[in-house]
Coordinates of C-alpha atoms in Angstrom, one line a residue:
Chain S
M1 CA 16.8 -0.8 5.2
R2 CA 16.7 -4.0 7.8
I3 CA 19.3 -5.6 9.1
A4 CA 18.6 -9.7 8.9
K5 CA 20.2 -13.0 8.9
V6 CA 19.9 -15.4 6.0
I7 CA 18.3 -18.4 7.7
G8 CA 16.8 -20.4 4.7
T9 CA 15.6 -20.7 0.7
T10 CA 12.0 -21.4 -0.8
I11 CA 11.3 -23.5 -3.8
S12 CA 8.5 -22.9 -6.0
T13 CA 7.5 -24.5 -9.3
I14 CA 4.3 -22.1 -9.7
K15 CA 5.3 -18.7 -9.5
D16 CA 5.2 -15.1 -11.7
E17 CA 7.1 -16.0 -15.0
K18 CA 9.6 -12.7 -14.2
L19 CA 10.8 -14.9 -11.1
V20 CA 11.9 -17.7 -13.1
G21 CA 15.5 -18.0 -12.0
R22 CA 15.5 -16.0 -8.8
K23 CA 16.5 -16.9 -5.5
L24 CA 14.4 -16.6 -2.6
L25 CA 15.6 -16.4 0.5
I26 CA 14.7 -16.6 3.9
L27 CA 15.5 -14.2 6.6
R28 CA 15.0 -13.2 9.8
P29 CA 15.4 -9.7 11.1
A30 CA 18.5 -8.9 13.1
D31 CA 20.1 -6.3 15.6
E32 CA 23.5 -4.7 15.0
K33 CA 25.3 -7.5 16.8
G34 CA 23.3 -10.1 14.3
K35 CA 21.2 -11.4 16.9
V36 CA 18.0 -12.2 15.3
Y37 CA 14.5 -11.5 16.1
G38 CA 10.7 -11.4 15.3
K39 CA 9.3 -13.5 11.9
P40 CA 10.8 -14.3 9.2
Y41 CA 10.5 -12.6 5.4
V42 CA 11.7 -13.5 2.1
A43 CA 13.9 -11.3 -0.4
V44 CA 15.4 -11.6 -3.4
D45 CA 19.2 -12.1 -3.8
T46 CA 21.2 -10.5 -6.2
L47 CA 24.5 -10.8 -4.3
D48 CA 25.0 -14.6 -3.9
A49 CA 24.5 -14.3 -0.2
G50 CA 25.1 -17.6 2.0
I51 CA 23.0 -18.9 4.7
G52 CA 24.2 -17.6 8.0
D53 CA 25.3 -14.2 6.0
L54 CA 23.9 -10.9 7.8
V55 CA 22.8 -9.0 5.2
L56 CA 20.9 -5.6 4.6
T57 CA 17.3 -5.7 2.6
A58 CA 15.8 -2.6 1.1
H59 CA 11.9 -2.7 0.7
G60 CA 9.1 -1.7 -1.1
S61 CA 9.8 -0.1 -4.5
G62 CA 13.6 0.5 -3.2
G63 CA 13.3 -3.7 -3.8
R64 CA 13.2 -3.4 -7.6
Q65 CA 16.0 -0.9 -8.2
T66 CA 18.2 -3.4 -9.6
D67 CA 18.8 -5.3 -12.7
I68 CA 17.5 -8.3 -11.4
T69 CA 14.5 -7.4 -9.3
Q70 CA 13.1 -4.4 -11.6
N71 CA 9.3 -4.7 -13.1
S72 CA 9.0 -7.7 -11.1
P73 CA 6.3 -8.6 -8.5
V74 CA 8.9 -8.6 -5.3
D75 CA 9.2 -6.1 -2.5
A76 CA 12.4 -7.2 -1.1
V77 CA 16.3 -7.2 -2.0
I78 CA 19.4 -8.4 -0.2
M79 CA 21.6 -5.1 -1.4
A80 CA 24.5 -5.6 0.6
V81 CA 26.5 -8.4 2.5
I82 CA 27.5 -7.2 5.9
D83 CA 31.5 -7.5 6.8
H84 CA 31.2 -5.7 10.1
T85 CA 29.3 -3.2 12.2
V86 CA 30.5 -0.8 14.7
A87 CA 28.0 0.3 17.1
D88 CA 28.6 2.4 20.4
G89 CA 32.1 2.9 19.5
Q90 CA 33.7 -0.9 19.0
V91 CA 33.1 -3.8 16.6
A92 CA 29.3 -5.4 17.4
Y93 CA 29.4 -8.1 14.6
Q94 CA 32.0 -9.4 12.4
K95 CA 31.7 -12.0 9.7
G96 CA 32.9 -15.6 10.5
Chain B
M1 CA 7.8 -10.8 0.6
R2 CA 5.6 -12.3 3.0
I3 CA 5.0 -16.0 3.7
A4 CA 1.8 -16.7 4.5
K5 CA -1.0 -19.4 4.2
V6 CA -4.3 -19.4 2.1
I7 CA -6.8 -19.2 4.3
G8 CA -10.4 -18.3 2.2
T9 CA -11.7 -15.8 0.2
T10 CA -13.8 -12.8 0.0
I11 CA -16.9 -12.1 -2.2
S12 CA -17.8 -8.3 -3.2
T13 CA -20.6 -7.0 -5.5
I14 CA -19.9 -3.8 -5.2
K15 CA -15.9 -2.9 -5.6
D16 CA -13.8 -0.7 -8.2
E17 CA -14.2 -1.8 -12.0
K18 CA -10.4 -2.8 -12.3
L19 CA -11.3 -5.8 -9.4
V20 CA -14.1 -7.2 -11.6
G21 CA -13.2 -10.8 -12.0
R22 CA -10.2 -11.0 -10.0
K23 CA -9.7 -13.3 -7.1
L24 CA -9.0 -11.8 -3.8
L25 CA -8.3 -14.2 -1.1
I26 CA -7.7 -14.4 2.7
L27 CA -4.5 -15.1 4.3
R28 CA -2.7 -15.5 7.4
P29 CA 1.1 -14.7 7.8
A30 CA 3.1 -18.0 8.2
D31 CA 7.0 -18.5 9.3
E32 CA 8.8 -21.0 7.2
K33 CA 7.8 -23.9 8.6
G34 CA 4.1 -22.9 7.5
K35 CA 2.9 -22.4 11.1
V36 CA 0.3 -19.4 11.0
Y37 CA 0.3 -16.6 13.4
G38 CA -0.8 -12.6 13.4
K39 CA -3.9 -11.1 11.8
P40 CA -5.4 -12.2 8.2
Y41 CA -5.0 -9.8 5.2
V42 CA -6.3 -10.1 1.8
A43 CA -4.4 -10.5 -1.5
V44 CA -4.9 -10.7 -5.6
D45 CA -4.5 -14.3 -6.8
T46 CA -2.8 -14.9 -10.1
L47 CA -1.4 -18.5 -9.8
D48 CA -4.6 -20.2 -9.0
A49 CA -3.5 -21.1 -5.3
G50 CA -5.7 -23.3 -3.4
I51 CA -7.1 -23.0 0.1
G52 CA -4.3 -24.2 2.5
D53 CA -1.2 -23.4 -0.2
L54 CA 1.9 -22.1 1.5
V55 CA 2.7 -19.0 -0.6
L56 CA 4.6 -15.5 -1.0
T57 CA 3.1 -12.2 -1.3
A58 CA 4.4 -9.2 -2.7
H59 CA 3.3 -5.7 -1.2
G60 CA 2.8 -2.4 -2.0
S61 CA 3.5 -1.1 -5.8
G62 CA 5.2 -4.8 -6.1
G63 CA 1.6 -6.0 -5.9
R64 CA 1.2 -4.3 -9.0
Q65 CA 3.7 -5.8 -11.1
T66 CA 1.8 -8.7 -13.0
D67 CA -0.3 -8.6 -16.0
I68 CA -3.4 -8.9 -13.7
T69 CA -2.9 -6.2 -11.0
Q70 CA -1.0 -3.2 -13.0
N71 CA -2.9 -0.2 -12.5
S72 CA -5.4 -1.8 -10.2
P73 CA -6.1 -0.2 -6.6
V74 CA -4.6 -3.2 -4.8
D75 CA -1.6 -3.4 -2.6
A76 CA -0.9 -7.3 -2.3
V77 CA -0.3 -10.1 -5.1
I78 CA 0.6 -13.9 -4.7
M79 CA 3.5 -14.5 -6.8
A80 CA 4.8 -17.6 -6.0
V81 CA 3.2 -21.1 -4.5
I82 CA 6.0 -22.9 -2.0
D83 CA 6.9 -26.3 -3.0
H84 CA 8.9 -26.4 0.1
T85 CA 11.6 -24.4 2.4
V86 CA 14.7 -25.0 3.8
A87 CA 15.9 -23.7 7.1
D88 CA 18.7 -24.4 9.3
G89 CA 19.8 -27.1 6.7
Q90 CA 16.9 -29.2 6.5
V91 CA 13.4 -29.4 5.1
A92 CA 11.3 -26.9 7.3
Y93 CA 8.1 -26.8 5.0
Q94 CA 7.0 -29.6 2.4
K95 CA 3.7 -29.0 0.4
G96 CA 1.2 -31.6 1.3
Chain C
M1 CA -5.1 -5.4 1.7
R2 CA -6.7 -5.1 4.8
I3 CA -10.1 -6.3 6.0
A4 CA -11.9 -3.3 7.9
K5 CA -15.0 -2.1 9.3
V6 CA -16.5 1.2 8.7
I7 CA -16.9 3.1 12.1
G8 CA -17.1 6.7 11.5
T9 CA -16.5 10.0 9.5
T10 CA -14.0 13.1 9.4
I11 CA -15.1 16.5 8.6
S12 CA -12.1 19.1 7.5
T13 CA -12.3 22.6 6.8
I14 CA -8.6 22.9 6.3
K15 CA -7.6 20.6 3.6
D16 CA -5.8 19.9 0.6
E17 CA -7.6 21.6 -2.2
K18 CA -7.3 17.8 -4.1
L19 CA -9.7 16.3 -0.9
V20 CA -12.2 18.9 -1.6
G21 CA -15.7 17.0 -1.9
R22 CA -13.9 13.5 -0.7
K23 CA -15.4 11.2 1.8
L24 CA -12.8 10.7 4.4
L25 CA -14.0 7.3 6.5
I26 CA -12.7 6.2 9.8
L27 CA -12.3 2.4 9.6
R28 CA -10.8 -0.1 12.4
P29 CA -9.1 -3.6 11.1
A30 CA -11.0 -6.4 11.0
D31 CA -10.8 -10.3 10.5
E32 CA -12.3 -12.6 8.5
K33 CA -15.6 -12.7 10.5
G34 CA -15.4 -9.1 10.9
K35 CA -14.3 -8.9 14.5
V36 CA -12.3 -5.4 14.7
Y37 CA -9.0 -5.3 16.8
G38 CA -6.2 -2.2 17.0
K39 CA -6.2 1.4 16.1
P40 CA -8.7 3.5 13.6
Y41 CA -7.3 4.9 10.5
V42 CA -8.8 6.8 7.8
A43 CA -9.5 5.7 4.0
V44 CA -11.1 7.5 1.1
D45 CA -14.6 6.1 -0.1
T46 CA -15.4 5.6 -3.8
L47 CA -18.0 3.2 -3.3
D48 CA -20.6 4.9 -0.9
A49 CA -19.6 2.3 1.6
G50 CA -22.0 2.7 5.0
I51 CA -21.5 2.8 8.6
G52 CA -20.9 -0.8 9.8
D53 CA -19.9 -1.8 6.3
L54 CA -17.0 -4.4 6.2
V55 CA -14.5 -3.7 3.7
L56 CA -11.1 -3.9 1.7
T57 CA -8.7 -1.2 1.7
A58 CA -5.5 -1.0 -0.4
H59 CA -2.6 1.0 0.7
G60 CA 0.3 3.2 -0.3
S61 CA 0.6 4.3 -4.0
G62 CA -2.2 1.8 -4.3
G63 CA -4.5 3.9 -3.0
R64 CA -4.2 6.2 -5.3
Q65 CA -5.0 3.7 -8.6
T66 CA -8.8 5.3 -8.9
D67 CA -9.9 8.0 -10.8
I68 CA -10.8 9.8 -7.5
T69 CA -8.0 9.7 -5.6
Q70 CA -5.0 9.6 -8.2
N71 CA -2.5 12.4 -7.7
S72 CA -4.3 13.1 -4.3
P73 CA -1.9 13.4 -0.9
V74 CA -4.0 9.9 0.1
D75 CA -2.6 6.6 1.3
A76 CA -5.7 4.4 1.6
V77 CA -8.6 3.6 -0.4
I78 CA -11.7 1.2 0.1
M79 CA -11.8 -0.7 -3.0
A80 CA -14.3 -3.5 -2.0
V81 CA -17.6 -3.8 0.2
I82 CA -17.2 -7.1 1.1
D83 CA -20.7 -9.2 1.1
H84 CA -19.4 -12.5 2.6
T85 CA -16.0 -14.4 3.6
V86 CA -15.3 -17.7 3.3
A87 CA -12.9 -19.1 5.5
D88 CA -12.3 -22.6 6.6
G89 CA -14.4 -24.3 4.5
Q90 CA -17.6 -22.3 5.9
V91 CA -19.1 -18.6 5.6
A92 CA -17.6 -16.4 8.1
Y93 CA -19.2 -12.9 7.5
Q94 CA -22.2 -12.3 5.7
K95 CA -23.4 -8.6 5.2
G96 CA -26.6 -8.2 7.6
Chain Y
M1 CA 9.4 10.7 8.8
R2 CA 10.9 8.9 11.6
I3 CA 13.0 10.5 14.5
A4 CA 16.4 7.9 15.4
K5 CA 19.5 8.5 16.7
V6 CA 22.6 7.3 15.0
I7 CA 24.3 4.9 16.8
G8 CA 27.1 3.0 14.4
T9 CA 28.0 2.0 10.8
T10 CA 27.5 -1.0 8.4
I11 CA 30.8 -2.0 6.4
S12 CA 30.2 -4.4 3.3
T13 CA 32.4 -5.5 0.3
I14 CA 29.9 -7.4 -1.6
K15 CA 26.7 -4.9 -2.1
D16 CA 24.6 -3.5 -4.9
E17 CA 27.2 -1.6 -7.8
K18 CA 25.5 1.9 -6.7
L19 CA 25.8 1.8 -3.4
V20 CA 29.7 2.0 -3.8
G21 CA 30.8 4.9 -1.5
R22 CA 27.9 5.4 0.0
K23 CA 27.9 5.8 4.3
L24 CA 25.1 3.5 5.5
L25 CA 25.0 4.1 9.3
I26 CA 22.8 1.9 12.1
L27 CA 20.2 4.1 13.8
R28 CA 17.4 3.4 16.5
P29 CA 14.2 5.0 16.6
A30 CA 13.8 7.7 19.5
D31 CA 11.5 10.3 20.6
E32 CA 11.1 13.8 20.6
K33 CA 13.2 13.4 23.8
G34 CA 16.1 11.5 22.1
K35 CA 15.5 8.8 23.9
V36 CA 15.6 5.5 21.5
Y37 CA 13.2 2.3 21.8
G38 CA 12.8 -0.5 19.7
K39 CA 15.1 -2.2 16.7
P40 CA 17.9 -1.1 14.6
Y41 CA 17.5 0.1 11.1
V42 CA 20.1 1.5 8.4
A43 CA 19.6 4.3 6.7
V44 CA 21.7 6.1 3.8
D45 CA 23.7 9.3 5.3
T46 CA 24.1 12.5 2.8
L47 CA 24.4 15.0 5.5
D48 CA 27.5 14.1 7.2
A49 CA 25.5 13.0 10.4
G50 CA 27.9 11.7 13.3
I51 CA 27.3 9.1 15.8
G52 CA 24.9 10.4 18.7
D53 CA 23.1 13.2 16.2
L54 CA 19.3 12.9 16.3
V55 CA 18.2 12.8 13.0
L56 CA 15.3 12.5 10.7
T57 CA 14.9 9.6 8.1
A58 CA 12.6 9.4 5.2
H59 CA 11.5 6.1 4.1
G60 CA 10.5 3.9 1.2
S61 CA 10.5 6.1 -1.7
G62 CA 11.0 9.2 -0.2
G63 CA 14.5 7.8 0.6
R64 CA 15.4 8.1 -2.9
Q65 CA 14.4 11.7 -3.4
T66 CA 17.9 12.9 -3.0
D67 CA 20.8 13.2 -5.8
I68 CA 23.0 10.3 -3.8
T69 CA 20.2 7.7 -3.8
Q70 CA 18.4 8.1 -6.7
N71 CA 17.7 4.8 -8.8
S72 CA 19.2 2.9 -5.8
P73 CA 18.4 0.0 -3.9
V74 CA 17.6 1.9 -0.8
D75 CA 14.9 2.7 1.1
A76 CA 15.9 5.0 3.8
V77 CA 18.0 8.0 4.1
I78 CA 19.2 10.5 6.8
M79 CA 17.5 14.0 5.4
A80 CA 17.7 16.2 8.3
V81 CA 19.8 16.6 11.9
I82 CA 18.1 18.0 14.3
D83 CA 18.8 20.9 16.1
H84 CA 16.4 20.7 19.1
T85 CA 12.7 19.6 19.7
V86 CA 9.9 21.5 21.1
A87 CA 7.3 19.4 22.5
D88 CA 4.7 20.2 25.0
G89 CA 5.8 24.3 24.8
Q90 CA 9.4 23.4 25.9
V91 CA 12.6 22.1 24.5
A92 CA 12.7 18.7 24.8
Y93 CA 15.9 18.1 23.1
Q94 CA 18.7 20.5 22.5
K95 CA 21.7 18.8 20.4
G96 CA 24.7 18.4 22.5
Chain I
M1 CA -4.3 8.1 6.4
R2 CA -3.5 8.3 10.0
I3 CA -5.4 10.3 12.9
A4 CA -3.0 12.2 14.5
K5 CA -2.2 15.1 16.7
V6 CA 0.3 17.8 16.8
I7 CA 2.7 17.8 19.7
G8 CA 5.8 19.8 18.7
T9 CA 8.3 20.9 16.1
T10 CA 11.9 20.1 15.0
I11 CA 14.3 22.5 13.7
S12 CA 17.2 21.6 11.9
T13 CA 20.3 23.4 10.2
I14 CA 21.9 20.9 8.4
K15 CA 19.0 19.3 5.8
D16 CA 18.3 18.3 2.5
E17 CA 18.3 21.6 0.1
K18 CA 14.5 20.6 -0.7
L19 CA 13.8 21.3 3.0
V20 CA 14.7 24.4 3.1
G21 CA 11.3 26.6 4.6
R22 CA 9.6 23.5 5.3
K23 CA 8.1 23.7 8.5
L24 CA 8.3 20.1 10.5
L25 CA 6.0 18.9 13.0
I26 CA 5.8 16.3 15.4
L27 CA 3.1 14.4 16.1
R28 CA 1.8 11.3 18.3
P29 CA -0.9 9.0 16.5
A30 CA -4.5 9.0 18.0
D31 CA -7.8 7.3 17.6
E32 CA -11.1 8.7 16.7
K33 CA -11.5 10.8 19.9
G34 CA -8.4 12.2 19.5
K35 CA -6.7 10.5 22.4
V36 CA -3.1 10.1 21.5
Y37 CA -1.1 6.6 21.9
G38 CA 2.4 5.1 20.3
K39 CA 5.4 6.7 19.4
P40 CA 6.2 10.1 18.0
Y41 CA 6.8 10.5 14.1
V42 CA 7.4 13.8 12.3
A43 CA 5.1 15.0 9.0
V44 CA 5.7 18.1 6.5
D45 CA 2.8 21.0 7.7
T46 CA 1.1 22.8 4.2
L47 CA -1.8 23.5 6.3
D48 CA -0.4 25.5 8.9
A49 CA -1.6 23.5 11.7
G50 CA -1.1 24.3 15.0
I51 CA 0.2 22.7 18.3
G52 CA -2.6 20.7 19.7
D53 CA -4.5 20.3 16.2
L54 CA -6.0 16.8 15.2
V55 CA -5.2 16.0 11.7
L56 CA -5.0 13.5 9.1
T57 CA -1.6 12.6 7.6
A58 CA -0.8 10.8 4.4
H59 CA 2.1 8.4 4.3
G60 CA 4.9 7.2 1.7
S61 CA 4.4 8.4 -1.7
G62 CA 0.8 9.8 -1.0
G63 CA 3.0 12.2 1.3
R64 CA 4.3 14.0 -1.8
Q65 CA 1.4 14.2 -3.8
T66 CA 1.3 18.2 -3.0
D67 CA 3.0 21.3 -4.3
I68 CA 5.5 21.5 -1.5
T69 CA 6.6 18.0 -1.0
Q70 CA 7.0 17.1 -4.5
N71 CA 10.6 15.4 -5.0
S72 CA 11.4 16.1 -1.6
P73 CA 12.8 13.5 0.6
V74 CA 9.6 13.1 2.9
D75 CA 7.3 10.5 3.5
A76 CA 4.3 11.9 5.6
V77 CA 2.8 15.2 4.8
I78 CA -0.7 16.6 7.0
M79 CA -3.4 17.0 4.2
A80 CA -6.3 17.8 6.6
V81 CA -6.8 19.3 9.6
I82 CA -9.8 17.8 11.5
D83 CA -13.3 19.7 12.6
H84 CA -14.9 16.8 14.3
T85 CA -15.1 12.9 14.0
V86 CA -18.6 10.9 13.7
A87 CA -18.3 7.7 15.3
D88 CA -20.8 5.0 16.6
G89 CA -23.2 7.6 15.6
Q90 CA -22.1 10.2 17.7
V91 CA -19.6 13.4 17.3
A92 CA -16.1 11.4 19.2
Y93 CA -14.4 14.7 18.7
Q94 CA -14.7 18.3 18.1
K95 CA -12.0 20.9 17.7
G96 CA -11.7 23.2 20.5

């Protein structure tokens, strides 16, 4: 899974019918401290994540192992909202 | 999913029989503002996307979760045409 | 799918039994103009592609959605030979 | 599989129900000597790996071929804890 | 598939039970001439490949399409040992 930060949303009128009603959030990869890096990507939100949240995303067929995403043309899902991370023996990120 | 911009098309006479009649578009990855970066790739279009459109593409087996692409030797599909994106609290891209 | 140029072949005596008789070509990724970049990779050829051809390759489980590659330990297949590409409104590549 | 070093943990209250009780560890890719490089990622631990352990992780659908991870929205699992590695004819890493 | 050179082995006492008896080799990616580049990764060996061999590895679910790797938490398998490669019209690599 990737650690990522939610930075925005995408709105689409024209889309595959299985995506109607789905929330497609824009994320940027982040390290264990919540510091973002690299290019944005999009994942389906099934947990009502908010802008600024640090989350975990599962990719590939793993992104379709939820009731909401199964059999849909998607390849990434937010499957956890991170409360905090611990690295090198101390708290590296704490949700605000 | 990747955010990408449609930049062109590919034409092939010799191809797997399951691809006959399929529209194979050339895309370049883009950020949330629609700014392209990196190398081009190709995805099946099932939504009649146009040149210049900002779209989302699903990859891997996710690219075959549509009626048009199932069981075909493809690994990417356009599953949404983006109307607009919102990032950092403001509109980052608006379809022209 | 990736755009790629066929640059060579690999010959193996010791291989998985499902690969006996399969043609394994060496490719390099290419852009929409056919200009190569990056490191080589190998894909199964099901279309009798020739050295120098610009082709499309499907990866992952998509590489096994052909009669020839199904259930084999492979992760990439050539599923189209490109005649020409169009980008930014003009022909970017034309097969020689 | 990737060679990786366990550097920490993530704690989440809000997560997919199939992840309740799962240990999600933070890892960094490592070479055969155990030297880390690149950005962190997260994998499910099924082997009670400890902080500092050098492990192997399987990705994609391979990450769900265990009793603990099957049918869950995950894409990476720790499937081996490395005792030692041998490279270029000599021991390159030895667990402390 | 990736072209790769076998550089070593990993030994693990603690591992998923489906991996008992499996040989897990360390490889580095290589080009068509056998010249290595980039970071090492690990694949299951089903062909009794030796240190220094140039091989092909199949990734993702393709890595589980052998009798030895099916249903196991692995994502890469050696499916061919290369005798020689031909690129740009001449032999680029010849097994020693």
